[in-house]
Coordinates of C-alpha atoms in Angstrom, one line a residue:
Chain T
X1 CA 8.3 -10.6 -18.5
X2 CA 7.1 -10.7 -15.0
X3 CA 9.4 -13.7 -12.6
X4 CA 6.8 -15.7 -10.1
X5 CA 7.0 -14.6 -6.8
X6 CA 7.8 -17.2 -4.5
X7 CA 5.5 -15.1 -1.8
X8 CA 4.6 -18.1 -0.3
X9 CA 7.8 -18.8 0.7
X10 CA 8.3 -15.9 2.1
X11 CA 5.2 -16.2 4.5
X12 CA 5.0 -19.4 6.2
X13 CA 2.1 -19.2 8.9
X14 CA 2.7 -23.1 9.6
X15 CA 5.9 -21.8 11.3
X16 CA 5.0 -18.6 12.3
X17 CA 7.8 -16.6 10.2
X18 CA 8.1 -14.0 7.7
X19 CA 11.1 -13.1 5.3
X20 CA 12.5 -9.6 5.6
X21 CA 12.1 -9.8 1.8
X22 CA 9.0 -7.9 1.8
X23 CA 10.5 -5.4 4.1
X24 CA 12.7 -4.5 2.1
X25 CA 12.7 -5.7 -2.0
X26 CA 12.4 -3.2 -4.5
X27 CA 10.7 -6.3 -6.4
X28 CA 8.2 -7.2 -3.8
X29 CA 7.5 -3.1 -3.4
X30 CA 6.5 -3.1 -7.1
X31 CA 4.4 -5.9 -6.9
X32 CA 2.6 -4.6 -3.9
X33 CA 1.7 -1.4 -5.6
X34 CA 0.8 -3.2 -9.1
X35 CA -1.3 -5.9 -7.1
X36 CA -2.5 -4.8 -3.7
X37 CA -2.8 -0.9 -3.6
X38 CA -4.9 -1.3 -7.0
X39 CA -7.3 -3.5 -5.4
X40 CA -7.7 -2.6 -1.7
X41 CA -10.3 -0.5 -0.4
X42 CA -7.8 2.9 0.5
X43 CA -8.6 5.6 3.0
X44 CA -8.4 8.9 1.2
X45 CA -10.2 11.7 3.3
X46 CA -13.2 13.0 5.2
X47 CA -15.5 14.8 4.5
X48 CA -15.3 17.7 6.5
X49 CA -12.3 18.5 4.3
X50 CA -14.0 19.4 1.8
X51 CA -18.0 20.8 3.0
X52 CA -19.4 22.8 0.3
X53 CA -19.3 22.2 -3.3
X54 CA -16.4 22.9 -5.2
X55 CA -13.9 22.0 -2.3
X56 CA -11.2 20.0 -3.1
X57 CA -8.8 18.2 -0.6
X58 CA -5.9 16.7 -2.7
X59 CA -4.8 13.3 -1.1
X60 CA -2.7 10.1 -2.2
X61 CA -3.5 6.3 -2.8
X62 CA -0.3 4.2 -3.0
X63 CA 1.9 6.2 -4.2
X64 CA 0.2 8.6 -6.6
X65 CA -1.8 12.3 -6.0
X66 CA -5.4 12.1 -6.0
X67 CA -7.9 14.7 -5.8
X68 CA -10.9 14.6 -3.5
X69 CA -13.6 17.0 -4.5
X70 CA -17.4 17.7 -4.1
X71 CA -18.9 18.8 -7.4
X72 CA -21.2 21.9 -7.9
X73 CA -23.8 19.6 -7.5
X74 CA -22.6 18.3 -4.1
X75 CA -21.6 14.8 -5.2
X76 CA -17.8 13.4 -3.7
X77 CA -15.2 12.5 -6.4
X78 CA -12.0 11.1 -6.0
X79 CA -9.8 11.5 -9.3
X80 CA -6.2 10.7 -10.1
X81 CA -4.5 14.0 -10.1
X82 CA -2.9 14.0 -13.9
X83 CA -3.5 15.6 -16.9
X84 CA -4.9 13.6 -19.4
X85 CA -2.7 15.0 -22.1
X86 CA 0.2 15.3 -20.7
X87 CA 0.1 13.8 -17.0
X88 CA 1.0 17.0 -15.6
X89 CA -0.5 17.4 -11.5
X90 CA -3.9 19.6 -12.4
X91 CA -4.0 20.6 -8.5
X92 CA -1.0 21.4 -6.6
X93 CA -3.0 23.2 -4.0
X94 CA -3.7 20.9 -0.7
X95 CA -7.0 22.1 -0.2
X96 CA -9.4 24.8 -1.3
X97 CA -12.5 25.8 -3.4
X98 CA -12.8 25.7 -7.3
X99 CA -14.9 25.9 -10.2
X100 CA -11.8 24.1 -12.4
X101 CA -9.0 22.4 -12.7
X102 CA -6.7 24.0 -14.8
X103 CA -3.6 22.2 -15.9
X104 CA -0.7 24.1 -16.0
X105 CA 0.9 22.6 -18.3
X106 CA -1.0 23.2 -21.6
X107 CA -4.4 24.6 -19.8
X108 CA -6.6 21.8 -20.2
X109 CA -9.6 22.3 -17.8
X110 CA -11.8 19.8 -16.2
X111 CA -14.9 21.0 -14.0
X112 CA -15.3 19.2 -10.6
X113 CA -17.4 16.6 -11.5
X114 CA -13.8 15.3 -13.8
X115 CA -15.4 16.4 -17.5
X116 CA -12.6 17.7 -19.4
X117 CA -14.3 21.5 -20.6
X118 CA -11.6 23.7 -21.9
X119 CA -8.9 22.4 -24.3
X120 CA -7.5 25.5 -26.1
X121 CA -7.6 25.9 -29.4
X122 CA -10.0 22.9 -29.9
X123 CA -11.8 24.5 -33.2
X124 CA -8.2 24.9 -35.1
X125 CA -6.5 21.5 -33.9
X126 CA -8.4 19.0 -32.6
X127 CA -12.1 18.9 -34.3
X128 CA -13.1 15.9 -35.3
X129 CA -10.6 13.9 -33.3
X130 CA -10.9 15.1 -29.7
X131 CA -13.5 13.4 -28.3
X132 CA -14.0 15.5 -24.6
X133 CA -16.4 12.9 -23.3
X134 CA -14.1 10.0 -23.3
X135 CA -11.1 12.4 -22.0
X136 CA -11.9 13.2 -18.2
X137 CA -9.8 12.8 -15.5
X138 CA -9.2 9.2 -14.5
X139 CA -11.9 8.5 -11.5
X140 CA -11.9 5.9 -8.9
X141 CA -14.2 3.3 -9.9
X142 CA -15.2 2.4 -6.5
X143 CA -16.5 5.0 -3.8
X144 CA -17.6 4.9 -0.7
X145 CA -18.5 7.5 2.1
X146 CA -18.9 6.1 5.6
X147 CA -19.7 8.4 8.5
X148 CA -17.5 10.9 7.2
X149 CA -14.7 8.9 5.9
X150 CA -13.8 8.4 2.5
X151 CA -12.5 5.3 1.0
X152 CA -11.8 4.3 -2.7
X153 CA -10.6 1.4 -4.6
X154 CA -9.2 1.0 -8.1
X155 CA -10.4 -2.1 -9.2
X156 CA -13.8 -1.9 -10.1
X157 CA -14.7 -5.3 -9.0
X158 CA -14.0 -4.4 -5.4
X159 CA -16.5 -5.5 -2.9
X160 CA -18.7 -3.0 -1.7
X161 CA -17.0 -1.0 1.1
X162 CA -19.2 -2.5 4.0
X163 CA -18.4 -5.8 2.8
X164 CA -14.7 -5.7 2.8
X165 CA -14.7 -4.1 6.3
X166 CA -16.9 -7.0 7.6
X167 CA -16.6 -7.4 11.5
X168 CA -14.3 -5.0 11.4
X169 CA -17.0 -2.2 11.2
X170 CA -18.0 -2.9 14.9
X171 CA -14.5 -1.3 16.2
X172 CA -14.3 1.5 13.5
X173 CA -17.7 2.8 14.8
X174 CA -16.1 3.5 18.1
X175 CA -14.0 5.5 16.5
X176 CA -15.9 7.5 13.9
X177 CA -19.2 7.6 15.9
X178 CA -19.8 10.6 18.7
X179 CA -18.7 10.2 22.0
X180 CA -22.1 9.8 23.1
X181 CA -23.1 7.0 20.4
X182 CA -24.6 8.9 18.4
X183 CA -23.4 7.7 14.4
X184 CA -20.9 9.8 13.2
X185 CA -20.2 13.2 13.2
X186 CA -16.7 13.6 13.9
X187 CA -14.2 16.5 12.1
X188 CA -11.2 16.6 10.8
X189 CA -8.9 19.4 13.0
X190 CA -5.9 18.9 11.1
X191 CA -3.9 16.4 8.9
X192 CA 0.3 15.7 9.7
X193 CA 2.3 14.9 6.9
X194 CA 6.1 13.5 7.2
X195 CA 8.3 11.1 5.5
X196 CA 10.3 8.7 7.1
X197 CA 12.5 5.9 6.3
X198 CA 11.2 2.6 7.3
X199 CA 8.7 0.4 5.1
X200 CA 5.1 1.6 5.4
X201 CA 4.0 -1.9 6.7
X202 CA 6.1 -1.5 10.2
X203 CA 4.0 1.1 11.0
X204 CA 0.4 -0.7 10.0
X205 CA 1.5 -3.8 11.9
X206 CA 1.7 -1.3 14.8
X207 CA -1.7 -0.8 14.8
X208 CA -3.1 -4.1 14.3
X209 CA -2.6 -4.3 18.0
X210 CA 1.0 -4.9 18.2
X211 CA 0.6 -4.0 22.5
X212 CA 4.1 -5.9 23.0
X213 CA 5.9 -2.7 22.1
X214 CA 4.7 -1.2 25.1
X215 CA 7.8 -1.3 26.9
X216 CA 9.5 1.4 24.0
X217 CA 7.2 4.0 25.4
X218 CA 8.2 3.5 28.9
X219 CA 9.9 7.1 28.9
X220 CA 6.3 8.8 28.4
X221 CA 4.7 6.3 30.8
X222 CA 7.6 7.4 33.3
X223 CA 7.2 11.4 32.9
X224 CA 3.0 10.8 32.1
X225 CA 1.8 13.3 29.2
X226 CA -1.9 12.1 29.4
X227 CA -4.9 14.2 29.9
X228 CA -4.7 13.0 33.6
X229 CA -0.8 13.9 33.9
X230 CA -0.7 15.0 37.4
X231 CA -1.1 11.1 37.7
X232 CA -1.1 9.4 34.8
X233 CA 1.2 7.3 31.8
X234 CA 0.9 8.7 28.6
X235 CA -3.0 8.3 28.3
X236 CA -5.6 7.6 31.0
X237 CA -6.1 3.9 32.0
X238 CA -9.5 4.2 31.1
X239 CA -9.2 0.1 30.1
X240 CA -8.5 -0.9 33.6
X241 CA -11.6 -3.1 34.3
X242 CA -12.0 -4.2 30.7
X243 CA -11.1 -7.1 29.0
X244 CA -8.9 -6.6 26.1
X245 CA -9.3 -8.8 22.8
X246 CA -6.7 -9.2 20.0
X247 CA -9.1 -9.3 16.6
X248 CA -8.4 -10.5 13.5
X249 CA -10.9 -9.9 10.5
X250 CA -10.8 -12.5 7.3
X251 CA -10.0 -9.7 5.1
X252 CA -7.2 -8.5 7.3
X253 CA -8.1 -5.8 9.5
X254 CA -6.8 -6.2 12.6
X255 CA -7.5 -4.3 16.0
X256 CA -6.7 -4.4 20.1
X257 CA -10.0 -3.4 21.6
X258 CA -11.6 -3.8 25.3
X259 CA -14.4 -5.5 25.9
X260 CA -15.7 -3.6 29.6
X261 CA -17.7 -5.4 32.0
X262 CA -21.4 -4.8 31.8
X263 CA -21.2 -3.1 34.9
X264 CA -18.4 -0.5 33.5
X265 CA -18.5 3.1 35.7
X266 CA -16.8 6.3 34.1
X267 CA -13.0 6.5 34.9
X268 CA -12.2 10.1 35.5
X269 CA -10.3 11.1 32.7
X270 CA -8.9 15.0 32.1
X271 CA -9.3 16.0 35.3
X272 CA -7.4 18.7 35.2
X273 CA -10.2 20.1 32.9
X274 CA -13.6 20.4 35.1
X275 CA -15.7 21.0 32.0
X276 CA -14.0 18.4 29.8
X277 CA -14.4 15.7 32.4
X278 CA -18.1 16.7 32.8
X279 CA -18.0 16.5 28.7
X280 CA -16.6 13.1 28.9
X281 CA -18.9 11.4 31.8
X282 CA -21.9 12.8 30.1
X283 CA -20.7 11.4 26.7
X284 CA -20.0 7.9 28.5
X285 CA -23.3 7.6 30.3
X286 CA -25.2 8.7 27.2
X287 CA -23.0 6.2 25.1
X288 CA -23.9 3.6 27.9
X289 CA -27.6 4.0 26.8
X290 CA -27.8 4.4 24.0
X291 CA -25.9 1.5 22.4
X292 CA -26.5 -0.7 25.6
X293 CA -24.8 -4.0 25.6
X294 CA -22.7 -2.6 22.1
X295 CA -21.5 0.0 25.0
X296 CA -19.1 -2.4 26.3
X297 CA -17.0 -2.3 23.1
X298 CA -14.0 0.4 23.7
X299 CA -11.3 1.0 20.4
X300 CA -7.5 1.2 21.2
X301 CA -5.7 0.7 18.4
X302 CA -6.4 -1.2 14.6
X303 CA -5.4 -1.5 11.1
X304 CA -8.1 -1.4 8.2
X305 CA -6.2 -3.3 5.5
X306 CA -3.9 -2.5 4.3
X307 CA -2.7 0.6 5.3
X308 CA -5.2 2.9 7.4
X309 CA -4.4 2.9 11.1
X310 CA -6.4 4.3 13.7
X311 CA -5.7 5.5 17.6
X312 CA -9.9 5.1 18.8
X313 CA -9.9 7.0 21.8
X314 CA -6.9 9.0 23.3
X315 CA -5.7 10.1 20.9
X316 CA -8.6 10.1 18.0
X317 CA -7.3 9.7 14.3
X318 CA -6.8 7.7 11.6
X319 CA -3.5 7.8 10.1
X320 CA -2.3 6.7 6.3
X321 CA 0.7 5.1 5.8
X322 CA 1.7 6.2 2.0
X323 CA 4.4 4.1 0.6
X324 CA 6.9 6.2 -1.3
X325 CA 9.3 3.0 -1.7
X326 CA 10.1 -0.3 0.2
X327 CA 12.4 1.9 2.7
X328 CA 10.3 5.0 2.6
X329 CA 6.8 6.0 3.8
X330 CA 5.0 9.2 3.6
X331 CA 3.0 9.3 7.6
X332 CA -0.7 11.4 7.2
X333 CA -2.4 11.4 10.5
X334 CA -6.1 13.1 10.3
X335 CA -7.0 14.1 14.1
X336 CA -10.4 13.7 15.0
X337 CA -12.7 15.4 17.5
X338 CA -16.8 15.3 17.7
X339 CA -17.7 18.1 15.4
X340 CA -20.1 19.4 18.3
X341 CA -17.8 19.4 20.9
X342 CA -17.3 22.5 23.0
X343 CA -14.4 24.8 22.3
X344 CA -12.9 23.7 25.4
X345 CA -12.9 20.3 24.9
X346 CA -11.5 20.4 21.5
X347 CA -8.8 22.6 22.6
X348 CA -7.8 19.9 25.2
X349 CA -8.1 17.4 23.0
X350 CA -5.9 19.2 20.4
X351 CA -3.0 19.7 22.6
X352 CA -3.0 16.2 24.0
X353 CA -3.0 14.7 20.5
X354 CA -0.1 17.3 19.6
X355 CA 1.7 16.1 22.5
X356 CA 1.5 12.4 21.8
X357 CA 1.5 11.8 18.2
X358 CA 3.3 12.3 15.0
X359 CA 6.7 13.6 14.5
X360 CA 6.5 16.1 16.8
X361 CA 4.6 13.6 19.5
X362 CA 6.2 12.5 22.6
X363 CA 5.1 9.0 22.2
X364 CA 5.6 8.1 18.5
X365 CA 8.7 9.9 17.9
X366 CA 9.9 6.4 19.7
X367 CA 8.2 4.0 17.1
X368 CA 9.9 6.2 13.8
X369 CA 12.6 5.3 15.7
X370 CA 12.1 1.6 15.9
X371 CA 11.1 1.3 12.3
X372 CA 13.5 3.3 10.4
X373 CA 16.4 0.9 12.6
X374 CA 14.0 -2.2 11.9
X375 CA 14.2 -1.3 8.1
X376 CA 17.8 -0.4 8.0
X377 CA 19.1 -3.4 10.3
X378 CA 17.0 -5.9 7.6
X379 CA 18.5 -4.5 3.9
X380 CA 22.0 -6.5 4.3
X381 CA 22.2 -9.7 2.5
X382 CA 22.6 -11.9 5.6
X383 CA 20.0 -10.1 7.4
X384 CA 17.8 -11.2 4.5
X385 CA 18.7 -14.6 5.0
X386 CA 16.8 -14.7 8.3
X387 CA 13.1 -14.3 8.7
X388 CA 10.8 -12.2 11.8
X389 CA 9.8 -14.1 14.4
X390 CA 6.1 -13.9 14.2
X391 CA 5.1 -17.3 16.6
X392 CA 3.5 -15.3 19.7
X393 CA 0.4 -17.0 20.9
X394 CA 0.1 -19.4 18.3
X395 CA -3.5 -20.6 18.0
X396 CA -4.4 -19.0 21.3
X397 CA -7.7 -17.7 19.8
X398 CA -11.5 -18.2 19.3
X399 CA -13.5 -17.4 15.8
X400 CA -16.8 -15.4 17.0
X401 CA -16.2 -15.7 20.5
X402 CA -17.4 -13.1 22.0
X403 CA -17.0 -10.6 19.4
X404 CA -16.4 -11.3 15.6
X405 CA -13.5 -12.1 14.2
X406 CA -10.6 -14.3 15.2
X407 CA -10.4 -13.2 19.4
X408 CA -7.4 -13.6 21.5
X409 CA -7.8 -12.6 25.0
X410 CA -3.8 -12.5 25.1
X411 CA -1.6 -10.5 23.5
X412 CA -0.8 -12.1 20.2
X413 CA 0.9 -12.2 16.7
X414 CA -2.2 -14.0 15.5
X415 CA -3.3 -10.3 13.7
X416 CA 0.0 -10.0 11.7
X417 CA -0.6 -13.5 10.9
X418 CA -3.7 -13.1 9.7
X419 CA -2.4 -9.8 7.7
X420 CA 0.2 -11.2 6.2
X421 CA -2.0 -14.5 5.1
X422 CA -4.6 -11.6 3.5
X423 CA -1.2 -9.6 2.0
X424 CA -0.5 -12.8 0.5
X425 CA -3.4 -13.7 -1.5
X426 CA -3.5 -9.9 -3.0
X427 CA -0.1 -10.7 -4.0
X428 CA -0.6 -14.0 -5.3
X429 CA -3.7 -12.1 -7.5
X430 CA -5.9 -13.6 -5.9
X431 CA -9.9 -13.6 -6.7
X432 CA -12.0 -11.3 -4.2
X433 CA -13.8 -14.2 -2.7
X434 CA -10.4 -15.2 -1.4
X435 CA -9.6 -11.6 -0.8
X436 CA -12.4 -11.3 1.9
X437 CA -12.3 -15.3 3.1
X438 CA -11.5 -17.4 5.5
X439 CA -8.3 -19.7 4.6
X440 CA -9.3 -22.5 3.3
X441 CA -6.7 -24.6 4.9
X442 CA -6.5 -24.5 8.6
X443 CA -2.6 -25.4 10.0
X444 CA -2.3 -28.0 12.2
X445 CA -0.4 -25.4 14.6
X446 CA -3.4 -23.0 14.4
Chain D
X1 CA 20.5 57.4 12.7
X2 CA 19.4 55.0 15.4
X3 CA 20.5 56.3 19.1
X4 CA 23.7 54.2 20.9
X5 CA 21.1 52.1 22.9
X6 CA 19.3 50.2 20.4
X7 CA 22.9 49.1 19.0
X8 CA 23.6 48.1 22.4
X9 CA 20.0 46.4 22.8
X10 CA 20.4 44.2 19.7
X11 CA 24.3 43.0 20.9
X12 CA 22.7 42.0 24.3
X13 CA 19.7 40.4 22.2
X14 CA 21.8 38.9 19.9
X15 CA 24.2 37.4 22.6
X16 CA 21.3 36.3 24.4
X17 CA 19.9 34.3 21.5
X18 CA 23.6 32.6 20.9
X19 CA 23.7 31.6 24.5
X20 CA 20.4 30.1 24.5
X21 CA 21.7 28.3 21.4
X22 CA 24.6 27.2 23.5
X23 CA 22.7 25.7 26.0
X24 CA 20.6 23.7 23.5
X25 CA 23.6 22.2 21.6
X26 CA 25.5 21.6 24.8
X27 CA 22.5 19.8 26.0
X28 CA 21.9 21.9 29.3
X29 CA 18.2 21.3 28.7
X30 CA 17.3 22.1 31.8
X31 CA 19.0 25.5 32.0
X32 CA 17.9 26.0 29.0
X33 CA 14.2 25.6 30.3
X34 CA 15.0 28.6 33.2
X35 CA 15.1 30.7 30.2
X36 CA 11.7 30.3 29.3
X37 CA 8.4 32.2 30.7
X38 CA 6.0 30.5 32.6
X39 CA 3.3 32.0 30.4
X40 CA 5.6 30.8 27.4
X41 CA 3.6 30.2 24.0
X42 CA 6.0 27.8 21.5
X43 CA 4.7 27.7 18.4
X44 CA 5.4 26.1 15.0
X45 CA 2.6 25.8 12.5
X46 CA 2.4 23.4 9.6
X47 CA 2.9 24.8 6.7
X48 CA 0.6 24.5 3.4
X49 CA 0.1 25.3 -0.4
X50 CA -2.4 27.4 -1.0
X51 CA -3.4 29.2 -4.2
X52 CA -1.4 33.0 -5.0
X53 CA -3.3 36.0 -2.3
X54 CA -4.3 33.2 0.0
X55 CA -0.8 33.4 1.8
X56 CA -1.5 35.5 4.6
X57 CA -4.5 33.6 5.2
X58 CA -4.4 30.3 4.9
X59 CA -0.7 29.4 4.2
X60 CA 0.6 28.5 7.6
X61 CA -1.7 26.8 10.4
X62 CA -2.7 29.0 13.2
X63 CA -1.9 29.1 17.3
X64 CA -4.9 28.5 19.3
X65 CA -6.7 26.3 16.0
X66 CA -6.3 22.4 14.8
X67 CA -3.4 21.1 14.9
X68 CA 0.5 22.4 14.4
X69 CA 3.4 20.9 14.8
X70 CA 3.8 22.3 18.1
X71 CA 1.6 24.5 19.8
X72 CA 2.1 24.4 23.5
X73 CA 3.3 25.7 26.6
X74 CA 6.6 25.6 28.9
X75 CA 5.0 22.4 30.7
X76 CA 4.8 20.7 27.8
X77 CA 8.4 21.1 27.2
X78 CA 9.5 20.8 30.6
X79 CA 7.9 17.3 30.0
X80 CA 10.2 16.9 26.4
X81 CA 13.5 17.7 28.9
X82 CA 12.1 15.5 31.1
X83 CA 11.8 12.4 28.5
X84 CA 15.4 13.1 27.0
X85 CA 16.9 13.1 30.6
X86 CA 14.8 9.3 31.5
X87 CA 18.2 7.9 28.9
X88 CA 15.0 5.8 27.4
X89 CA 13.4 8.3 25.6
X90 CA 14.6 6.1 22.3
X91 CA 13.9 9.0 19.1
X92 CA 16.7 10.6 21.6
X93 CA 18.7 7.9 22.9
X94 CA 22.1 8.1 22.1
X95 CA 21.4 12.0 22.2
X96 CA 21.2 13.3 18.4
X97 CA 24.2 16.0 18.1
X98 CA 22.6 19.4 17.2
X99 CA 24.0 22.5 16.1
X100 CA 21.4 25.7 16.0
X101 CA 23.0 28.4 13.5
X102 CA 21.1 32.1 14.2
X103 CA 21.2 34.8 12.2
X104 CA 19.9 37.4 10.6
X105 CA 18.9 38.8 13.7
X106 CA 16.6 42.5 14.3
X107 CA 14.9 43.7 16.5
X108 CA 11.2 44.5 15.6
X109 CA 9.5 46.3 18.4
X110 CA 11.1 47.5 21.2
X111 CA 8.8 48.6 24.0
X112 CA 8.7 51.0 26.0
X113 CA 12.0 52.0 24.4
X114 CA 15.9 50.8 23.6
X115 CA 17.6 52.8 26.9
X116 CA 14.8 51.0 28.6
X117 CA 13.7 47.9 27.2
X118 CA 11.4 45.2 29.0
X119 CA 9.6 43.6 26.6
X120 CA 11.7 42.8 22.7
X121 CA 10.4 41.5 19.6
X122 CA 12.9 39.8 17.9
X123 CA 13.3 38.1 14.6
X124 CA 16.0 35.8 13.1
X125 CA 17.0 33.0 10.9
X126 CA 17.6 29.8 11.8
X127 CA 19.6 26.7 10.3
X128 CA 19.2 23.5 12.4
X129 CA 21.5 20.5 12.0
X130 CA 20.8 17.3 13.6
X131 CA 23.2 14.3 13.1
X132 CA 21.4 10.8 14.8
X133 CA 23.4 8.1 15.4
X134 CA 25.4 7.1 12.2
X135 CA 23.6 8.4 9.0
X136 CA 20.7 10.3 9.8
X137 CA 20.8 13.9 8.8
X138 CA 18.8 16.7 8.7
X139 CA 18.2 20.6 8.2
X140 CA 15.8 22.4 9.6
X141 CA 15.8 26.0 8.2
X142 CA 13.5 29.0 8.8
X143 CA 12.5 31.6 10.5
X144 CA 12.2 32.4 14.4
X145 CA 9.8 35.2 15.8
X146 CA 10.4 35.5 19.7
X147 CA 8.9 37.6 22.1
X148 CA 11.6 38.5 25.0
X149 CA 10.4 39.8 28.5
X150 CA 13.7 41.4 30.9
X151 CA 13.8 39.6 34.2
X152 CA 16.7 41.1 36.3
X153 CA 19.5 41.5 34.2
X154 CA 18.7 38.8 31.4
X155 CA 16.1 37.9 29.5
X156 CA 13.1 34.9 29.1
X157 CA 11.4 34.0 26.0
X158 CA 8.1 34.9 26.5
X159 CA 6.4 33.7 22.4
X160 CA 8.3 31.6 20.1
X161 CA 7.1 31.3 16.6
X162 CA 9.0 28.8 14.8
X163 CA 8.6 29.0 10.9
X164 CA 9.9 25.8 9.1
X165 CA 10.2 26.2 5.5
X166 CA 8.6 22.6 4.7
X167 CA 5.2 21.5 3.7
X168 CA 5.5 17.7 4.2
X169 CA 7.8 17.4 7.0
X170 CA 11.3 15.5 5.5
X171 CA 12.5 14.4 9.0
X172 CA 11.0 11.4 10.5
X173 CA 10.7 13.2 14.0
X174 CA 10.8 16.6 15.3
X175 CA 12.6 15.3 18.9
X176 CA 15.1 18.4 19.4
X177 CA 14.3 22.1 20.3
X178 CA 14.0 25.3 17.9

């Protein structure tokens, strides 16, 4: 028996408040796993991790282990990493190449297209009963490959991935495309994996455009760790002359991007490394030439609903916030570079990524500290009676002006308000039309 | 039977490693930086779950390639120290309580000789305990291989490889030094 969720009471967008319950309670967490992670499109990995037939990379969707693999014919699949017989993980290596996934438990084996091949003593024990065709590895019903990235949904009725992305694609493209504007062409140069005691939504929200938390990174800005560290902050200020924009999309995605002036010029970056600076200068003008007006949009951070965040340029990568429990998250960060960038460029970038990002990164360590103690201090009975405040810049946005989405030109919590509107729809079991659409009723405050 | 000079050298190197650990535990970070050579390599790979037979080739991420936990130089470590000393690096503010245990110290290579050692490769095990704010506890266990260079009457660390015995990092941060 399921008690109906008072999710609509937890999320009050009219007032701009959200209950702490959704960040700490096991009941909401269970609903998220059952109703949200089983439907939304989730980031699984990147094709550069599985370039050849037989290559596999073990990933996660929600709490569950999945295998991303390329079969003998070159087709990409995503399977639940669990034997159909007794559930043992059929793959406990992170990455590799194989022709078969052999379950260690009773030795059932599966080909790289998921088909059950080997069943020990089949003739003696199963003949006439077990139909191998029906016992393939459990495969995601919806899979999308987009500019190297791999996404999947467990809902056969999920809309096509590009419909799900909607206007967010304008921003995601700037993350995935080559720095010189050629479509796609990125590769993953490494993946951080770590666990931290925080609700996963704190991390997602951070990337939705929470520019307001900038002061928490004061220490790295004081010392300067960016590519131009001798005169810089934690990264180069290439967005200096741009119009910052915080954008929410109807399907829950949100981001902080920058619209550069039409006359935009290259801001010297990586100046300590002349060859790298030259590479980015070349890419900047080549991108401007290729994309024209569209080149004005530069990405900063964003979050593709529900848990795939990105950093668009400095550094550049995709982070996935896998839920472990209401108060524990496993972060995976896939670091991206242009696959055909010169070796020196890749070397300078990877060094910058490492000192900036993840649990060893000087910038993001402070994020983890905040997420941990925000979670910890929201568990208490008294704390849970008092909602979080999401009232920043209420109503201060315009729709589809000057770019697609609900666009705010000031720092705003419109992106998380929009995110939690969609989140509530998932928890209410809403149909896809609602999950993709705009709210039916606009509140007076908005 | 090794020459007496070899045992004296091991004693000297052990003493150096314990002294270094103590500087960190006493939060004397700037003095600790002085023990690092200008051309320092500080490397902590990520560890992967790989099939039997592939460990040598694929278990650890590689220095100089792609992403590791740390693959950095003295400038970057200096920045890390500077950041802690700002007093607003919230991942280390308030400062963690840290104890470095160093054991299983072995001289792996001595150049040119124990009697006139100028460079030493030393292996050890570490157990680093971090306790933070009220309830946060992390234990980092692993192996270290250090390249040391004699400078005057003391030593400097030229290369440090830190092999942490974890796959998914089980701590929220690596905000301390190893």
